[in-house]
Amino acid sequence: MPPSAPSDFLRAVAARLPHGDVLDLACGSGRNALLFLARGDRVVGIDRAAASLARARAAAGGAA
């Protein structure tokens, strides 16, 4: 199952954030991390649940 869309808040402010390194704590299935990957940032996602990280890696399609 693909992750849901990034949070409304993040979509509203992402364009104003500088590009670079992003740390996504409690990333879950990667819905917010994927937004940063799509704009060319380097993303590290951390989550306690191994199943969530596996879904995030799959959604990133090799970028993870």
Tab-separated table of N, CA and C in Angstrom:
chain	number	residue	atom	x	y	z
A	1	MET	N	0.830	-1.172	0.000
A	1	MET	CA	0.000	0.000	0.000
A	1	MET	C	0.884	1.249	0.000
A	2	PRO	N	0.711	2.143	-0.963
A	2	PRO	CA	1.552	3.348	-1.018
A	2	PRO	C	1.215	4.291	0.122
A	3	PRO	N	2.188	5.094	0.538
A	3	PRO	CA	1.916	6.046	1.610
A	3	PRO	C	0.920	7.107	1.157
A	4	SER	N	0.258	7.707	2.125
A	4	SER	CA	-0.675	8.784	1.801
A	4	SER	C	0.109	10.043	1.420
A	5	ALA	N	-0.593	11.082	1.059
A	5	ALA	CA	0.035	12.335	0.633
A	5	ALA	C	0.746	12.995	1.811
A	6	PRO	N	1.740	13.826	1.518
A	6	PRO	CA	2.420	14.564	2.589
A	6	PRO	C	1.424	15.432	3.352
A	7	SER	N	1.797	15.828	4.553
A	7	SER	CA	0.909	16.654	5.365
A	7	SER	C	0.616	17.979	4.652
A	8	ASP	N	-0.572	18.509	4.899
A	8	ASP	CA	-0.959	19.784	4.291
A	8	ASP	C	0.008	20.899	4.686
A	9	PHE	N	0.403	20.916	5.953
A	9	PHE	CA	1.336	21.945	6.413
A	9	PHE	C	2.655	21.868	5.653
A	10	LEU	N	3.204	20.661	5.530
A	10	LEU	CA	4.491	20.513	4.852
A	10	LEU	C	4.389	20.912	3.387
A	11	ARG	N	3.315	20.529	2.725
A	11	ARG	CA	3.145	20.942	1.326
A	11	ARG	C	3.092	22.459	1.203
A	12	ALA	N	2.509	23.123	2.197
A	12	ALA	CA	2.384	24.579	2.148
A	12	ALA	C	3.718	25.295	2.358
A	13	VAL	N	4.616	24.710	3.142
A	13	VAL	CA	5.865	25.411	3.467
A	13	VAL	C	7.099	24.856	2.765
A	14	ALA	N	7.018	23.694	2.152
A	14	ALA	CA	8.207	23.037	1.585
A	14	ALA	C	8.945	23.913	0.583
A	15	ALA	N	8.234	24.649	-0.228
A	15	ALA	CA	8.898	25.483	-1.244
A	15	ALA	C	9.736	26.591	-0.616
A	16	ARG	N	9.442	26.953	0.605
A	16	ARG	CA	10.201	28.018	1.287
A	16	ARG	C	11.391	27.488	2.069
A	17	LEU	N	11.523	26.180	2.164
A	17	LEU	CA	12.629	25.581	2.907
A	17	LEU	C	13.835	25.392	1.996
A	18	PRO	N	15.044	25.575	2.523
A	18	PRO	CA	16.236	25.372	1.694
A	18	PRO	C	16.412	23.889	1.348
A	19	HIS	N	17.025	23.630	0.213
A	19	HIS	CA	17.330	22.255	-0.186
A	19	HIS	C	18.546	21.777	0.588
A	20	GLY	N	18.654	20.481	0.744
A	20	GLY	CA	19.817	19.916	1.418
A	20	GLY	C	19.481	18.621	2.112
A	21	ASP	N	19.979	18.487	3.330
A	21	ASP	CA	19.782	17.279	4.122
A	21	ASP	C	18.516	17.411	4.950
A	22	VAL	N	17.728	16.316	4.993
A	22	VAL	CA	16.475	16.302	5.741
A	22	VAL	C	16.475	15.077	6.655
A	23	LEU	N	16.098	15.285	7.904
A	23	LEU	CA	15.929	14.195	8.856
A	23	LEU	C	14.446	14.108	9.175
A	24	ASP	N	13.840	12.964	8.870
A	24	ASP	CA	12.416	12.747	9.128
A	24	ASP	C	12.287	11.774	10.291
A	25	LEU	N	12.019	12.314	11.482
A	25	LEU	CA	11.861	11.478	12.669
A	25	LEU	C	10.451	10.913	12.701
A	26	ALA	N	10.336	9.665	13.107
A	26	ALA	CA	9.047	8.969	13.129
A	26	ALA	C	8.407	9.037	11.745
A	27	CYS	N	9.179	8.643	10.737
A	27	CYS	CA	8.784	8.830	9.337
A	27	CYS	C	7.638	7.926	8.892
A	28	GLY	N	7.354	6.881	9.651
A	28	GLY	CA	6.268	5.990	9.245
A	28	GLY	C	6.513	5.425	7.861
A	29	SER	N	5.526	5.502	7.003
A	29	SER	CA	5.660	4.943	5.653
A	29	SER	C	6.323	5.910	4.682
A	30	GLY	N	6.790	7.045	5.160
A	30	GLY	CA	7.593	7.949	4.327
A	30	GLY	C	6.835	9.027	3.575
A	31	ARG	N	5.598	9.292	3.936
A	31	ARG	CA	4.799	10.236	3.149
A	31	ARG	C	5.423	11.619	3.062
A	32	ASN	N	6.033	12.099	4.142
A	32	ASN	CA	6.667	13.415	4.091
A	32	ASN	C	8.071	13.335	3.486
A	33	ALA	N	8.778	12.271	3.764
A	33	ALA	CA	10.123	12.101	3.213
A	33	ALA	C	10.091	12.055	1.689
A	34	LEU	N	9.060	11.445	1.122
A	34	LEU	CA	8.962	11.345	-0.336
A	34	LEU	C	8.841	12.717	-0.995
A	35	LEU	N	8.205	13.660	-0.326
A	35	LEU	CA	8.108	15.012	-0.863
A	35	LEU	C	9.502	15.620	-1.013
A	36	PHE	N	10.338	15.436	0.007
A	36	PHE	CA	11.691	15.981	-0.054
A	36	PHE	C	12.554	15.241	-1.067
A	37	LEU	N	12.396	13.933	-1.167
A	37	LEU	CA	13.126	13.178	-2.191
A	37	LEU	C	12.764	13.670	-3.588
A	38	ALA	N	11.498	13.926	-3.801
A	38	ALA	CA	11.039	14.367	-5.123
A	38	ALA	C	11.629	15.713	-5.512
A	39	ARG	N	11.947	16.541	-4.537
A	39	ARG	CA	12.533	17.839	-4.878
A	39	ARG	C	14.060	17.817	-4.860
A	40	GLY	N	14.633	16.631	-4.668
A	40	GLY	CA	16.078	16.468	-4.805
A	40	GLY	C	16.875	16.561	-3.525
A	41	ASP	N	16.217	16.541	-2.389
A	41	ASP	CA	16.930	16.591	-1.116
A	41	ASP	C	17.448	15.206	-0.731
A	42	ARG	N	18.421	15.187	0.163
A	42	ARG	CA	18.920	13.938	0.742
A	42	ARG	C	18.144	13.716	2.034
A	43	VAL	N	17.496	12.548	2.159
A	43	VAL	CA	16.592	12.304	3.275
A	43	VAL	C	17.026	11.076	4.063
A	44	VAL	N	17.013	11.208	5.386
A	44	VAL	CA	17.185	10.076	6.288
A	44	VAL	C	15.896	9.978	7.082
A	45	GLY	N	15.256	8.819	6.993
A	45	GLY	CA	14.028	8.578	7.742
A	45	GLY	C	14.288	7.611	8.881
A	46	ILE	N	13.771	7.939	10.041
A	46	ILE	CA	13.941	7.096	11.224
A	46	ILE	C	12.566	6.749	11.762
A	47	ASP	N	12.367	5.466	12.051
A	47	ASP	CA	11.119	5.024	12.655
A	47	ASP	C	11.395	3.770	13.455
A	48	ARG	N	10.675	3.600	14.526
A	48	ARG	CA	10.863	2.427	15.370
A	48	ARG	C	10.317	1.158	14.724
A	49	ALA	N	9.308	1.289	13.907
A	49	ALA	CA	8.642	0.135	13.301
A	49	ALA	C	9.352	-0.298	12.013
A	50	ALA	N	9.904	-1.475	12.029
A	50	ALA	CA	10.615	-1.987	10.854
A	50	ALA	C	9.683	-2.106	9.647
A	51	ALA	N	8.421	-2.471	9.886
A	51	ALA	CA	7.471	-2.605	8.774
A	51	ALA	C	7.233	-1.254	8.103
A	52	SER	N	7.166	-0.192	8.888
A	52	SER	CA	6.987	1.147	8.318
A	52	SER	C	8.190	1.543	7.473
A	53	LEU	N	9.381	1.273	7.975
A	53	LEU	CA	10.587	1.594	7.202
A	53	LEU	C	10.643	0.797	5.900
A	54	ALA	N	10.209	-0.444	5.936
A	54	ALA	CA	10.181	-1.259	4.715
A	54	ALA	C	9.219	-0.643	3.693
A	55	ARG	N	8.064	-0.156	4.135
A	55	ARG	CA	7.118	0.499	3.224
A	55	ARG	C	7.723	1.796	2.672
A	56	ALA	N	8.421	2.539	3.510
A	56	ALA	CA	9.050	3.788	3.055
A	56	ALA	C	10.126	3.500	2.008
A	57	ARG	N	10.938	2.470	2.241
A	57	ARG	CA	11.969	2.102	1.267
A	57	ARG	C	11.348	1.695	-0.063
A	58	ALA	N	10.280	0.899	0.012
A	58	ALA	CA	9.601	0.467	-1.208
A	58	ALA	C	9.004	1.653	-1.960
A	59	ALA	N	8.413	2.592	-1.228
A	59	ALA	CA	7.822	3.781	-1.867
A	59	ALA	C	8.884	4.667	-2.488
A	60	ALA	N	10.087	4.676	-1.897
A	60	ALA	CA	11.181	5.496	-2.433
A	60	ALA	C	11.769	4.876	-3.696
A	61	GLY	N	11.491	3.610	-3.943
A	61	GLY	CA	11.918	2.955	-5.166
A	61	GLY	C	13.413	2.983	-5.436
A	62	GLY	N	14.199	2.556	-4.470
A	62	GLY	CA	15.635	2.481	-4.691
A	62	GLY	C	16.390	3.717	-4.260
A	63	ALA	N	15.693	4.803	-3.977
A	63	ALA	CA	16.386	5.996	-3.491
A	63	ALA	C	16.769	5.841	-2.033
A	64	ALA	N	16.175	4.852	-1.383
A	64	ALA	CA	16.453	4.662	0.046
A	64	ALA	C	17.535	3.622	0.264
